[in-house]
Amino acid sequence: MKPVNPLWYLAAFVFALGSTMVGTAVAASSWDPLREVTVSPTTTRADAQAKTLGVFTDILQPERHITCRAIGPDKKPVAIPKAKIDITVDNEGNQWHLIGVLNQGTDRMQVRCTPRDRRVDNASYGWATATGVESRANRGNDIGLAGVAVGIVFAGYVFYCRRQQRKETIRGHA
């Protein structure tokens, strides 16, 4: 049986849409390890070899530009990119807000955060490490892309089968 009914296009679209939704859910769950961490103060060094390093603050200051850097044993500062998602962690009576994420850390990193305006900063900063954040996000991306690709290929196959049926119908009437 060849898929010649136009509703097969709908099936291809629903499959692509469904796989995108599943991929998004898997990618969103990749942040779960950072929701369940214990935040350590920036006065201690982070052992983040092959882990994701999250930087947290206890006071959100959206009006100020806070830059965070991680300084490894080689003394070369690495800029920590801003977090793309707002995550809060309750830890020992404090509520911490994720402000930066470094995907690949190293051992013995010192985290330093400073406001660009150099005014007094009453916020405290901390760090935490988590494993599996990047791999789960990539897995979700792969699921979504693969589902869309399969949906497009299937829609192409339906188009091909419909064209073949039309050619056979035209030949049969001639």
PDB file of C-alpha atoms in Angstrom:
ATOM      1  CA  MET A   1       0.000   0.000   0.000  1.00  0.00           C
ATOM      2  CA  LYS A   2       1.448   3.323  -1.048  1.00  0.00           C
ATOM      3  CA  PRO A   3       0.641   6.470   0.938  1.00  0.00           C
ATOM      4  CA  VAL A   4      -1.331   8.430  -1.654  1.00  0.00           C
ATOM      5  CA  ASN A   5      -4.045   9.918   0.552  1.00  0.00           C
ATOM      6  CA  PRO A   6      -3.326  13.620   1.268  1.00  0.00           C
ATOM      7  CA  LEU A   7      -3.833  12.951   4.977  1.00  0.00           C
ATOM      8  CA  TRP A   8      -0.387  11.318   4.969  1.00  0.00           C
ATOM      9  CA  TYR A   9       1.050  14.855   4.713  1.00  0.00           C
ATOM     10  CA  LEU A  10      -0.714  15.610   7.963  1.00  0.00           C
ATOM     11  CA  ALA A  11       0.786  12.479   9.513  1.00  0.00           C
ATOM     12  CA  ALA A  12       4.284  13.594   8.450  1.00  0.00           C
ATOM     13  CA  PHE A  13       3.681  17.057   9.901  1.00  0.00           C
ATOM     14  CA  VAL A  14       2.334  15.668  13.195  1.00  0.00           C
ATOM     15  CA  PHE A  15       5.322  13.326  13.481  1.00  0.00           C
ATOM     16  CA  ALA A  16       7.759  16.205  12.935  1.00  0.00           C
ATOM     17  CA  LEU A  17       5.890  18.420  15.392  1.00  0.00           C
ATOM     18  CA  GLY A  18       5.674  15.658  18.005  1.00  0.00           C
ATOM     19  CA  SER A  19       9.371  14.854  17.791  1.00  0.00           C
ATOM     20  CA  THR A  20      10.185  18.549  18.144  1.00  0.00           C
ATOM     21  CA  MET A  21       8.070  18.679  21.293  1.00  0.00           C
ATOM     22  CA  VAL A  22       9.776  15.595  22.717  1.00  0.00           C
ATOM     23  CA  GLY A  23      13.205  17.026  21.832  1.00  0.00           C
ATOM     24  CA  THR A  24      12.310  20.292  23.554  1.00  0.00           C
ATOM     25  CA  ALA A  25      11.191  18.452  26.688  1.00  0.00           C
ATOM     26  CA  VAL A  26      14.427  16.440  26.788  1.00  0.00           C
ATOM     27  CA  ALA A  27      16.514  19.585  26.259  1.00  0.00           C
ATOM     28  CA  ALA A  28      14.580  21.449  28.969  1.00  0.00           C
ATOM     29  CA  SER A  29      15.180  18.614  31.419  1.00  0.00           C
ATOM     30  CA  SER A  30      18.913  19.001  30.814  1.00  0.00           C
ATOM     31  CA  TRP A  31      18.877  21.905  33.288  1.00  0.00           C
ATOM     32  CA  ASP A  32      17.605  19.657  36.108  1.00  0.00           C
ATOM     33  CA  PRO A  33      21.101  18.845  37.437  1.00  0.00           C
ATOM     34  CA  LEU A  34      21.674  22.578  38.052  1.00  0.00           C
ATOM     35  CA  ARG A  35      18.377  22.824  39.943  1.00  0.00           C
ATOM     36  CA  GLU A  36      19.532  20.240  42.491  1.00  0.00           C
ATOM     37  CA  VAL A  37      23.020  21.507  43.387  1.00  0.00           C
ATOM     38  CA  THR A  38      24.628  22.763  46.546  1.00  0.00           C
ATOM     39  CA  VAL A  39      26.019  26.254  46.032  1.00  0.00           C
ATOM     40  CA  SER A  40      29.544  26.880  47.317  1.00  0.00           C
ATOM     41  CA  PRO A  41      30.962  30.347  48.003  1.00  0.00           C
ATOM     42  CA  THR A  42      33.330  31.879  45.463  1.00  0.00           C
ATOM     43  CA  THR A  43      36.050  32.008  48.127  1.00  0.00           C
ATOM     44  CA  THR A  44      36.599  28.285  47.560  1.00  0.00           C
ATOM     45  CA  ARG A  45      38.027  26.823  44.366  1.00  0.00           C
ATOM     46  CA  ALA A  46      35.835  24.765  42.056  1.00  0.00           C
ATOM     47  CA  ASP A  47      36.854  21.319  40.852  1.00  0.00           C
ATOM     48  CA  ALA A  48      34.933  21.381  37.575  1.00  0.00           C
ATOM     49  CA  GLN A  49      36.972  19.105  35.312  1.00  0.00           C
ATOM     50  CA  ALA A  50      34.613  17.885  32.527  1.00  0.00           C
ATOM     51  CA  LYS A  51      31.619  19.349  34.369  1.00  0.00           C
ATOM     52  CA  THR A  52      29.297  22.281  33.852  1.00  0.00           C
ATOM     53  CA  LEU A  53      30.038  25.192  36.172  1.00  0.00           C
ATOM     54  CA  GLY A  54      27.053  27.295  37.218  1.00  0.00           C
ATOM     55  CA  VAL A  55      27.488  30.713  38.837  1.00  0.00           C
ATOM     56  CA  PHE A  56      24.785  31.913  41.227  1.00  0.00           C
ATOM     57  CA  THR A  57      23.908  35.100  43.112  1.00  0.00           C
ATOM     58  CA  ASP A  58      21.615  35.720  46.045  1.00  0.00           C
ATOM     59  CA  ILE A  59      20.496  39.168  44.783  1.00  0.00           C
ATOM     60  CA  LEU A  60      19.397  39.601  41.181  1.00  0.00           C
ATOM     61  CA  GLN A  61      20.505  42.937  39.753  1.00  0.00           C
ATOM     62  CA  PRO A  62      19.110  43.117  36.216  1.00  0.00           C
ATOM     63  CA  GLU A  63      19.898  46.837  35.958  1.00  0.00           C
ATOM     64  CA  ARG A  64      23.610  46.230  36.539  1.00  0.00           C
ATOM     65  CA  HIS A  65      25.975  44.455  34.183  1.00  0.00           C
ATOM     66  CA  ILE A  66      27.688  41.733  36.235  1.00  0.00           C
ATOM     67  CA  THR A  67      30.599  39.932  34.597  1.00  0.00           C
ATOM     68  CA  CYS A  68      31.905  36.649  35.917  1.00  0.00           C
ATOM     69  CA  ARG A  69      35.239  35.036  35.135  1.00  0.00           C
ATOM     70  CA  ALA A  70      36.773  31.715  36.029  1.00  0.00           C
ATOM     71  CA  ILE A  71      40.494  31.697  36.644  1.00  0.00           C
ATOM     72  CA  GLY A  72      42.125  28.291  36.312  1.00  0.00           C
ATOM     73  CA  PRO A  73      45.493  27.063  37.565  1.00  0.00           C
ATOM     74  CA  ASP A  74      47.139  28.579  34.482  1.00  0.00           C
ATOM     75  CA  LYS A  75      45.970  32.045  35.700  1.00  0.00           C
ATOM     76  CA  LYS A  76      44.230  32.744  32.381  1.00  0.00           C
ATOM     77  CA  PRO A  77      40.746  34.215  33.000  1.00  0.00           C
ATOM     78  CA  VAL A  78      37.847  32.675  31.091  1.00  0.00           C
ATOM     79  CA  ALA A  79      34.644  34.687  30.662  1.00  0.00           C
ATOM     80  CA  ILE A  80      31.582  32.857  31.938  1.00  0.00           C
ATOM     81  CA  PRO A  81      28.636  33.347  29.536  1.00  0.00           C
ATOM     82  CA  LYS A  82      25.356  34.635  30.938  1.00  0.00           C
ATOM     83  CA  ALA A  83      22.716  32.023  31.694  1.00  0.00           C
ATOM     84  CA  LYS A  84      19.989  31.708  29.069  1.00  0.00           C
ATOM     85  CA  ILE A  85      17.423  30.485  31.567  1.00  0.00           C
ATOM     86  CA  ASP A  86      16.377  31.650  35.022  1.00  0.00           C
ATOM     87  CA  ILE A  87      16.912  28.911  37.573  1.00  0.00           C
ATOM     88  CA  THR A  88      16.554  29.344  41.318  1.00  0.00           C
ATOM     89  CA  VAL A  89      18.029  27.030  43.917  1.00  0.00           C
ATOM     90  CA  ASP A  90      17.085  26.992  47.597  1.00  0.00           C
ATOM     91  CA  ASN A  91      20.179  26.172  49.599  1.00  0.00           C
ATOM     92  CA  GLU A  92      20.591  26.420  53.384  1.00  0.00           C
ATOM     93  CA  GLY A  93      17.935  29.115  53.752  1.00  0.00           C
ATOM     94  CA  ASN A  94      19.163  31.199  50.802  1.00  0.00           C
ATOM     95  CA  GLN A  95      17.625  31.490  47.394  1.00  0.00           C
ATOM     96  CA  TRP A  96      20.269  31.488  44.655  1.00  0.00           C
ATOM     97  CA  HIS A  97      19.690  32.636  41.074  1.00  0.00           C
ATOM     98  CA  LEU A  98      21.687  31.247  38.157  1.00  0.00           C
ATOM     99  CA  ILE A  99      23.487  34.075  36.328  1.00  0.00           C
ATOM    100  CA  GLY A 100      26.196  32.272  34.337  1.00  0.00           C
ATOM    101  CA  VAL A 101      27.066  28.867  32.905  1.00  0.00           C
ATOM    102  CA  LEU A 102      30.438  27.560  31.742  1.00  0.00           C
ATOM    103  CA  ASN A 103      29.987  24.268  29.869  1.00  0.00           C
ATOM    104  CA  GLN A 104      33.499  22.874  30.309  1.00  0.00           C
ATOM    105  CA  GLY A 105      35.316  23.767  33.488  1.00  0.00           C
ATOM    106  CA  THR A 106      38.729  22.730  34.784  1.00  0.00           C
ATOM    107  CA  ASP A 107      40.042  21.756  38.196  1.00  0.00           C
ATOM    108  CA  ARG A 108      40.900  24.372  40.808  1.00  0.00           C
ATOM    109  CA  MET A 109      38.978  27.236  39.200  1.00  0.00           C
ATOM    110  CA  GLN A 110      38.472  30.457  41.128  1.00  0.00           C
ATOM    111  CA  VAL A 111      35.212  32.254  40.249  1.00  0.00           C
ATOM    112  CA  ARG A 112      35.090  36.059  40.413  1.00  0.00           C
ATOM    113  CA  CYS A 113      32.103  38.267  39.660  1.00  0.00           C
ATOM    114  CA  THR A 114      32.215  42.051  39.501  1.00  0.00           C
ATOM    115  CA  PRO A 115      29.783  44.750  38.398  1.00  0.00           C
ATOM    116  CA  ARG A 116      30.947  46.806  35.448  1.00  0.00           C
ATOM    117  CA  ASP A 117      30.045  50.102  37.174  1.00  0.00           C
ATOM    118  CA  ARG A 118      32.477  49.327  40.065  1.00  0.00           C
ATOM    119  CA  ARG A 119      29.974  50.535  42.674  1.00  0.00           C
ATOM    120  CA  VAL A 120      29.449  48.760  45.974  1.00  0.00           C
ATOM    121  CA  ASP A 121      27.959  45.311  45.433  1.00  0.00           C
ATOM    122  CA  ASN A 122      25.927  43.781  48.271  1.00  0.00           C
ATOM    123  CA  ALA A 123      25.270  40.529  46.437  1.00  0.00           C
ATOM    124  CA  SER A 124      26.955  37.265  47.296  1.00  0.00           C
ATOM    125  CA  TYR A 125      28.113  34.928  44.555  1.00  0.00           C
ATOM    126  CA  GLY A 126      28.578  31.193  44.515  1.00  0.00           C
ATOM    127  CA  TRP A 127      29.245  28.324  42.167  1.00  0.00           C
ATOM    128  CA  ALA A 128      28.120  24.756  41.706  1.00  0.00           C
ATOM    129  CA  THR A 129      29.062  21.965  39.336  1.00  0.00           C
ATOM    130  CA  ALA A 130      26.811  19.512  37.556  1.00  0.00           C
ATOM    131  CA  THR A 131      27.330  16.694  35.079  1.00  0.00           C
ATOM    132  CA  GLY A 132      25.296  15.765  32.040  1.00  0.00           C
ATOM    133  CA  VAL A 133      23.836  19.205  31.286  1.00  0.00           C
ATOM    134  CA  GLU A 134      25.364  19.630  27.841  1.00  0.00           C
ATOM    135  CA  SER A 135      24.939  16.001  26.730  1.00  0.00           C
ATOM    136  CA  ARG A 136      21.208  15.959  27.568  1.00  0.00           C
ATOM    137  CA  ALA A 137      20.668  19.261  25.754  1.00  0.00           C
ATOM    138  CA  ASN A 138      22.434  17.872  22.682  1.00  0.00           C
ATOM    139  CA  ARG A 139      20.339  14.702  22.851  1.00  0.00           C
ATOM    140  CA  GLY A 140      17.143  16.764  22.831  1.00  0.00           C
ATOM    141  CA  ASN A 141      18.414  18.732  19.849  1.00  0.00           C
ATOM    142  CA  ASP A 142      19.222  15.502  17.999  1.00  0.00           C
ATOM    143  CA  ILE A 143      15.749  14.079  18.699  1.00  0.00           C
ATOM    144  CA  GLY A 144      14.054  17.175  17.324  1.00  0.00           C
ATOM    145  CA  LEU A 145      16.258  17.380  14.217  1.00  0.00           C
ATOM    146  CA  ALA A 146      15.910  13.669  13.443  1.00  0.00           C
ATOM    147  CA  GLY A 147      12.114  13.813  13.756  1.00  0.00           C
ATOM    148  CA  VAL A 148      11.865  16.814  11.464  1.00  0.00           C
ATOM    149  CA  ALA A 149      14.157  15.123   8.929  1.00  0.00           C
ATOM    150  CA  VAL A 150      12.062  11.921   8.990  1.00  0.00           C
ATOM    151  CA  GLY A 151       8.875  13.975   8.598  1.00  0.00           C
ATOM    152  CA  ILE A 152      10.304  15.819   5.580  1.00  0.00           C
ATOM    153  CA  VAL A 153      11.533  12.600   3.964  1.00  0.00           C
ATOM    154  CA  PHE A 154       8.166  10.922   4.523  1.00  0.00           C
ATOM    155  CA  ALA A 155       6.302  13.933   3.070  1.00  0.00           C
ATOM    156  CA  GLY A 156       8.617  13.718   0.047  1.00  0.00           C
ATOM    157  CA  TYR A 157       7.818  10.020  -0.326  1.00  0.00           C
ATOM    158  CA  VAL A 158       4.076  10.771  -0.148  1.00  0.00           C
ATOM    159  CA  PHE A 159       4.539  13.431  -2.849  1.00  0.00           C
ATOM    160  CA  TYR A 160       6.455  10.924  -5.017  1.00  0.00           C
ATOM    161  CA  CYS A 161       3.789   8.219  -4.598  1.00  0.00           C
ATOM    162  CA  ARG A 162       0.999  10.669  -5.429  1.00  0.00           C
ATOM    163  CA  ARG A 163       2.829  11.770  -8.604  1.00  0.00           C
ATOM    164  CA  GLN A 164       3.341   8.146  -9.655  1.00  0.00           C
ATOM    165  CA  GLN A 165      -0.347   7.389  -9.112  1.00  0.00           C
ATOM    166  CA  ARG A 166      -1.337  10.429 -11.189  1.00  0.00           C
ATOM    167  CA  LYS A 167       0.951   9.296 -14.060  1.00  0.00           C
ATOM    168  CA  GLU A 168      -0.571   5.789 -13.938  1.00  0.00           C
ATOM    169  CA  THR A 169      -4.083   7.276 -13.949  1.00  0.00           C
ATOM    170  CA  ILE A 170      -3.271   9.448 -16.973  1.00  0.00           C
ATOM    171  CA  ARG A 171      -1.771   6.457 -18.851  1.00  0.00           C
ATOM    172  CA  GLY A 172      -4.835   4.344 -18.043  1.00  0.00           C
ATOM    173  CA  HIS A 173      -7.202   6.873 -19.617  1.00  0.00           C
ATOM    174  CA  ALA A 174      -5.147   7.377 -22.748  1.00  0.00           C
TER     175      ALA A 174
END
